[in-house]
Coordinates of C-alpha atoms in Angstrom, one line a residue:
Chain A
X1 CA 25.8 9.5 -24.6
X2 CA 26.9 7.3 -21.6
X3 CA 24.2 4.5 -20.0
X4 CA 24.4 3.7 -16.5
X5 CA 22.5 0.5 -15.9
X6 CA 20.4 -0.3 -12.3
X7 CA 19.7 -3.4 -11.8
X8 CA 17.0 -4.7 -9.0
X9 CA 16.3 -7.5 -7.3
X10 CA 13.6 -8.7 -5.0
X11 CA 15.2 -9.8 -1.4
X12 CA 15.9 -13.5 -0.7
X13 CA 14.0 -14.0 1.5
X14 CA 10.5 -12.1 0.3
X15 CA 8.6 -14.6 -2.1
X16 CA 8.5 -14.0 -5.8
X17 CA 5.4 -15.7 -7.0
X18 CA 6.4 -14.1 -10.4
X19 CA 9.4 -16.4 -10.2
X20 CA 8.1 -19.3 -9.0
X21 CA 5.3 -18.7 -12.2
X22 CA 8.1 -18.9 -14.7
X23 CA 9.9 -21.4 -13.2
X24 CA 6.7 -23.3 -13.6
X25 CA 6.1 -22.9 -17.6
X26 CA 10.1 -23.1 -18.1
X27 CA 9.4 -26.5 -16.2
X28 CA 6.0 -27.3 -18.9
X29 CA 8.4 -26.7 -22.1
X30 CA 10.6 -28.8 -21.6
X31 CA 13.2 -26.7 -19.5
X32 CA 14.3 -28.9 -16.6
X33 CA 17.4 -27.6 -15.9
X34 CA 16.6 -24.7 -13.5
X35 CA 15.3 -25.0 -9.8
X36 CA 14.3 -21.8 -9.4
X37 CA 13.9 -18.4 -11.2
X38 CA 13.5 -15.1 -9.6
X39 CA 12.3 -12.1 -11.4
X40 CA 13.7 -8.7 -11.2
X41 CA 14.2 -5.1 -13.0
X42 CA 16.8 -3.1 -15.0
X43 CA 17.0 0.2 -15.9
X44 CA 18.5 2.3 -18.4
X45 CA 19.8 5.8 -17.4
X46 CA 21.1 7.9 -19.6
X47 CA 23.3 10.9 -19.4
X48 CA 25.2 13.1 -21.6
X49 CA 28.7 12.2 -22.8
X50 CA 30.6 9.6 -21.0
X51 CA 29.7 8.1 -17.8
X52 CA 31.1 10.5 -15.1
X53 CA 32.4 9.3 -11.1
X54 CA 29.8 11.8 -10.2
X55 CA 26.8 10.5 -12.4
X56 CA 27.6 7.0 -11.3
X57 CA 27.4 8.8 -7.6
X58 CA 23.7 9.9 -8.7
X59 CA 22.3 6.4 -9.8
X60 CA 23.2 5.1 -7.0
X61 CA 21.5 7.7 -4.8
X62 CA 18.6 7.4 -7.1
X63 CA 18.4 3.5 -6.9
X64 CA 18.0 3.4 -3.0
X65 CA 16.2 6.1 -2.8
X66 CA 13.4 5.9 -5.6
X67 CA 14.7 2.8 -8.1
X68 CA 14.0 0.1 -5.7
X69 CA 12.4 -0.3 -1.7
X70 CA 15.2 -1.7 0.8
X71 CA 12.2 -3.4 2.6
X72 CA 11.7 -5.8 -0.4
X73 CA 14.3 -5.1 -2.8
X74 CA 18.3 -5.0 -3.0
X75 CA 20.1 -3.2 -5.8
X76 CA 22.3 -5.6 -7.0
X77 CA 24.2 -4.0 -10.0
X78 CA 25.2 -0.4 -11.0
X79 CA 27.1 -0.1 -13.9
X80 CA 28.3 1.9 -16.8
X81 CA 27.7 -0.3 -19.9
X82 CA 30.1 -0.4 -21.6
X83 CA 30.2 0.7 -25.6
Chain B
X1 CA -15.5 18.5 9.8
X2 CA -14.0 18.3 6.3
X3 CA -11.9 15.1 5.2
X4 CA -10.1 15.2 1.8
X5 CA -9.8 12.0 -0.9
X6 CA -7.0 12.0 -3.0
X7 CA -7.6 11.2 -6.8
X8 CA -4.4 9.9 -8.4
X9 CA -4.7 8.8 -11.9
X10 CA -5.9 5.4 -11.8
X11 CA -8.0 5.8 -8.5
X12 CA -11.1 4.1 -8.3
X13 CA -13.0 4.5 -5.1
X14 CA -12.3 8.1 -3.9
X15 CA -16.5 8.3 -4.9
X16 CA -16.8 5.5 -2.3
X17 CA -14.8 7.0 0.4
X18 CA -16.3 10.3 -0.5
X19 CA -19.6 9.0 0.3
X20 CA -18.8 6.9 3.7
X21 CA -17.5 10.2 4.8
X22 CA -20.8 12.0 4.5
X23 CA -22.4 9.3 5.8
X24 CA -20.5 9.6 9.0
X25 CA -21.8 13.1 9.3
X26 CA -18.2 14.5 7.3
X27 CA -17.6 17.0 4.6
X28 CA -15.5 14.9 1.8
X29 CA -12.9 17.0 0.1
X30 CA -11.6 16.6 -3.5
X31 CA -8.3 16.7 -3.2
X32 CA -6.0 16.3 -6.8
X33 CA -2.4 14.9 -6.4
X34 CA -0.9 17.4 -8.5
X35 CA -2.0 19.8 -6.1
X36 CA 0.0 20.9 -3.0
X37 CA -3.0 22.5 -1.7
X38 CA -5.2 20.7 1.4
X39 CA -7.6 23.0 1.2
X40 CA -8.2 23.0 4.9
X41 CA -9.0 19.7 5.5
X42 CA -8.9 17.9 9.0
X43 CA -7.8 14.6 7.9
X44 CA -7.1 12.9 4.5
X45 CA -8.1 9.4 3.1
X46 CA -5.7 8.0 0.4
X47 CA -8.7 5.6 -1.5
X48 CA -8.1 2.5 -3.8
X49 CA -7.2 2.2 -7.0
X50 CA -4.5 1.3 -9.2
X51 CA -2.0 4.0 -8.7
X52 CA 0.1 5.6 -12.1
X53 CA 3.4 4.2 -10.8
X54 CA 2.5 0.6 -10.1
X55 CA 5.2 -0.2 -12.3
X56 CA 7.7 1.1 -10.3
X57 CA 6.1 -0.5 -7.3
X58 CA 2.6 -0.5 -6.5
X59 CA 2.1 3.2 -4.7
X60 CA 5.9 4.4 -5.1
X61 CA 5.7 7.1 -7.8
X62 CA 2.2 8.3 -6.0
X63 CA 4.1 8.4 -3.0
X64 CA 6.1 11.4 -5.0
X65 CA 3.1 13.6 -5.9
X66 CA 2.9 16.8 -4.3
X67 CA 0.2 16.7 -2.4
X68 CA 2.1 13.5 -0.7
X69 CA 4.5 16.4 0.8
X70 CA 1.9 18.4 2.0
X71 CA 0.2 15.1 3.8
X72 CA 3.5 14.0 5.3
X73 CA 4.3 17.2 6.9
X74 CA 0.7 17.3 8.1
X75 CA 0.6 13.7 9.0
X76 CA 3.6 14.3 11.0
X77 CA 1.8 17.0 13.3
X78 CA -0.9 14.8 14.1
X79 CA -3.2 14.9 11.3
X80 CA -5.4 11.9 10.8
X81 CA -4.6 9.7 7.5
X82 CA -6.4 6.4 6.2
X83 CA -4.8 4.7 3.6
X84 CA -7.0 2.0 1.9
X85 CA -5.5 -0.5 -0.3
X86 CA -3.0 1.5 -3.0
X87 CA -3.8 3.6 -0.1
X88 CA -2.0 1.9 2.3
X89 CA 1.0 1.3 -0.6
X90 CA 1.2 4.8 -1.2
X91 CA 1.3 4.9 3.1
X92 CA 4.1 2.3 3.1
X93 CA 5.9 3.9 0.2
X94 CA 6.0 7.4 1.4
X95 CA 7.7 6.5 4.7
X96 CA 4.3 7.6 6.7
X97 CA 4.3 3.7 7.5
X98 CA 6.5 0.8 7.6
X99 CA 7.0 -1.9 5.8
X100 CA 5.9 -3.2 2.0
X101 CA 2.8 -4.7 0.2
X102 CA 4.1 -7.1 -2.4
X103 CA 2.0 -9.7 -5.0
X104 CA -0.5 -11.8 -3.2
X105 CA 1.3 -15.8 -2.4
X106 CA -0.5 -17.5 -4.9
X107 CA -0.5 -14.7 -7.8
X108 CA -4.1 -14.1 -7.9
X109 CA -6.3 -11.0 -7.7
X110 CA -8.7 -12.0 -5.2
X111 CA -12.2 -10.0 -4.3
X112 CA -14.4 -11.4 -1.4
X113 CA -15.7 -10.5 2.1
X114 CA -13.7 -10.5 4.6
X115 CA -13.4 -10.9 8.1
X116 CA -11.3 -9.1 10.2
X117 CA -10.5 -8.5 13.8
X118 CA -10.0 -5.5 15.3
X119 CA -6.5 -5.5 17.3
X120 CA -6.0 -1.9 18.6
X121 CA -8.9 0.9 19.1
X122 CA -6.4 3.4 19.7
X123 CA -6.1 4.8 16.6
X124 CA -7.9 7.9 15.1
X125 CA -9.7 5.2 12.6
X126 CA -10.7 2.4 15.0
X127 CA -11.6 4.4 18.0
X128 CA -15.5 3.5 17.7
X129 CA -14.6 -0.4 17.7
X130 CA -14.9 -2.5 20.9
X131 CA -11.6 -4.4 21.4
X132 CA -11.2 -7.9 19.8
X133 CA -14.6 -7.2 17.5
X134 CA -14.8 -9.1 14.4
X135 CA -16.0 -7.1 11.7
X136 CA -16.2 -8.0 8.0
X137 CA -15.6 -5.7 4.8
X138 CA -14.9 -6.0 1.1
X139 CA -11.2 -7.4 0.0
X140 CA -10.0 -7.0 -3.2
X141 CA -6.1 -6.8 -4.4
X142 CA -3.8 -8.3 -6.4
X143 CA -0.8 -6.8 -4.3
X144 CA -2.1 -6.7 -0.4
X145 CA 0.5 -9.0 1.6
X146 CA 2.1 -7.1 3.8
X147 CA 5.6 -7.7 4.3
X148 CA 8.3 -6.2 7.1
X149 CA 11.5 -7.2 7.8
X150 CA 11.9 -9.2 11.7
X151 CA 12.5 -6.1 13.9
X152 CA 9.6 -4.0 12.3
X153 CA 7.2 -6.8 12.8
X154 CA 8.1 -7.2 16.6
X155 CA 7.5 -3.7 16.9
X156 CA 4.3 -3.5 15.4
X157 CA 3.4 -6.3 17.4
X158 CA 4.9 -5.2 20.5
X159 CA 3.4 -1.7 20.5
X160 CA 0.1 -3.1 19.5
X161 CA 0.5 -1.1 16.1
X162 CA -1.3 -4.0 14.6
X163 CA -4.6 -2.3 14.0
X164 CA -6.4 -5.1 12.3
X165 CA -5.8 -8.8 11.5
X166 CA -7.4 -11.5 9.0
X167 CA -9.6 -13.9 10.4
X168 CA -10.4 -17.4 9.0
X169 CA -7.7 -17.6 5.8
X170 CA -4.9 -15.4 5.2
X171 CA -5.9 -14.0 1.9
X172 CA -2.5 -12.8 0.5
X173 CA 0.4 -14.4 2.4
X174 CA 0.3 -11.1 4.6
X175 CA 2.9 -11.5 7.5
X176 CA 1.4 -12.6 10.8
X177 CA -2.4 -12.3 9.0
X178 CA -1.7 -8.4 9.4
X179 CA -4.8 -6.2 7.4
X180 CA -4.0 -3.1 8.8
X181 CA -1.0 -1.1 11.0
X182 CA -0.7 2.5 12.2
X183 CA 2.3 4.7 12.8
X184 CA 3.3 5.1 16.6
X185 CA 0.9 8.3 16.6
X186 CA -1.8 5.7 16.2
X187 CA -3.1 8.9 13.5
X188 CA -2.0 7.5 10.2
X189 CA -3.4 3.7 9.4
X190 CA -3.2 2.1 6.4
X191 CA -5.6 -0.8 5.6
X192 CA -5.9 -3.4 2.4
X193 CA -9.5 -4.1 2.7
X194 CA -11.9 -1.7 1.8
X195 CA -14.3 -0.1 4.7
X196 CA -16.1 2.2 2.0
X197 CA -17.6 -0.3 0.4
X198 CA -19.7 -1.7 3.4
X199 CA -21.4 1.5 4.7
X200 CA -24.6 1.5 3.9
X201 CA -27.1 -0.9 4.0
X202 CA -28.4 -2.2 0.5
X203 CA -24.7 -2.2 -1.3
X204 CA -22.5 -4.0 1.5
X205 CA -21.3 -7.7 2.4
X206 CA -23.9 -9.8 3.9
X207 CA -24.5 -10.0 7.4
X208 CA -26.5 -11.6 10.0
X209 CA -29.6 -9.5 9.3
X210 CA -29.3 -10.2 6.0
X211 CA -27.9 -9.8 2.7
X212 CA -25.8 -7.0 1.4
X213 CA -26.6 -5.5 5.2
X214 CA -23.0 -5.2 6.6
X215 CA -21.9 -1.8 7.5
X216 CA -19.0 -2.6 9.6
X217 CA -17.0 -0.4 7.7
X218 CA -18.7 2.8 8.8
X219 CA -17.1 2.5 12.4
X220 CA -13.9 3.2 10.8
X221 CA -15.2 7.0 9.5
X222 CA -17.2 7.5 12.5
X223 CA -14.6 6.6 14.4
X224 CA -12.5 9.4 13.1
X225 CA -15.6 12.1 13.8
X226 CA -15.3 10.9 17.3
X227 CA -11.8 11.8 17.0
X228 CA -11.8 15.4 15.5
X229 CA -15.2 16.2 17.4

């Protein structure tokens, strides 16, 4: 079994009140080291046997299309992970 | 005139919208998501709710369901479409509008009357309306700002797209205080406050005659009666 990994993040400039949330109770524990955090998703897709050129070919169709919403999101990251 | 609801999993006021539309003098339509099937309807009302795939994104894997097809292709001949709330995700997400709701500013959920003005009558929804009217209906959403890249907004603005606007207090972080937009056609709107919930007196916001006496939000069905009349 091959994994192909999608990873999603919300656009720069859109406002992640998630983030800013975290970056808040990071900030309450003690955790003063960061200045911002932004929150975004992963996904796991996975295919039979290895990782082909053409499977790759297919996440990446499926992570514009339905993964993540160009208005608000890039796609930052798709990768086979590796074993 | 017969107007179909949508029930996705995890709808919650397709009873509501079911109800303004007889009020209006309509026919209200179940209509299942699963199903491909309008059942001859003459327009369609996406209602509120918390649709299956919020997880995804808030409207995008109801934006997938079947009967989504059949109400684009119809939508695209002409055929009128509200979308309230995950409504107007499901709108946004299924390409019938522009644009993206995302989590409100400051994280909250937030339910409370709301005033609105009403930017453009020349849509199948807001037809019944006088121009500039301010009109106040039920808000409540956790993900309702409204969010467009640069270009989209100047066109919505420019082609006075912008069907209605928030007045006194942006209640999400929406762009440019937008409530509500419609496609070019003017016959597919999308809205985040909910008009079925002030329809009849007795169960709406308050108003100037009194409490729980606001029906502002039955303009917006008879509007589209007008419309198909």
């Amino acid at each position: 079994m091959g994994r192909i990994i999608v990873e999603v993040m919300p656009k720069p400039e859109i406002l992640d009140p998630q983030g800013k949330a975290i970056a808040g109770a990071l900030s309450h524990q003690g955790f003063t080291e960061f200045t911002d955090v932004r929150q975004g998703k992963r996904f796991e897709l996975t295919v039979e046997g290895d990782v082909t050129d053409e499977a790759l070919e297919a996440a990446r169709k499926a992570a514009e299309g339905v993964l993540s919403n160009p208005v608000i999101e890039d796609v930052v990251g798709i990768y086979a992970e590796d074993k | 005139m017969k107007v179909g609801v949508i029930t996705f999993p995890g709808s919650l006021d397709e009873g509501d919208a079911r109800r303004a539309v007889r009020l209006a003098g309509g026919q209200a339509v179940e209509l299942w998501h699963a199903d491909r099937d309008l059942h001859g309807v003459d327009a369609v009302i996406i209602p509120g709710g918390f649709s299956y795939g919020d997880y995804l994104r808030c409207g995008a894997i109801a934006a997938l369901a079947p009967v989504m097809q059949s109400v684009i292709d119809r939508a695209k001949d002409g055929m009128p479409v509200l979308g309230i709330c995950n409504g107007f995700q499901v709108l946004c997400e299924s390409g019938l509008l522009p644009g993206a709701l995302v989590r409100n500013d400051h994280q909250k959920f937030i339910c409370r009357e709301q005033k609105l003005r009403v930017e453009s009558t020349r849509t199948a929804w807001s037809s019944g309306f006088s121009e500039g009217a301010e009109i106040t209906i039920p808000l409540k959403n956790g993900e309702g700002s409204f969010q467009a890249h640069d270009e989209t907004i100047a066109e919505l603005e420019g082609e006075g797209r912008v069907v209605f606007r928030y007045v006194d207090g942006n209640p999400n972080g929406s762009r440019n205080d937008i409530a509500g937009i419609s496609n070019a056609a003017g016959n597919v709107v999308g809205l985040m406050p909910h008009p079925e919930h002030a329809v009849e007196a007795g169960y709406g916001p308050d108003s100037p005659s009194g409490i729980r006496t606001g029906t502002d939000g039955l303009i917006i069905f008879q509007s589209l009666m007008g419309v198909l009349r």
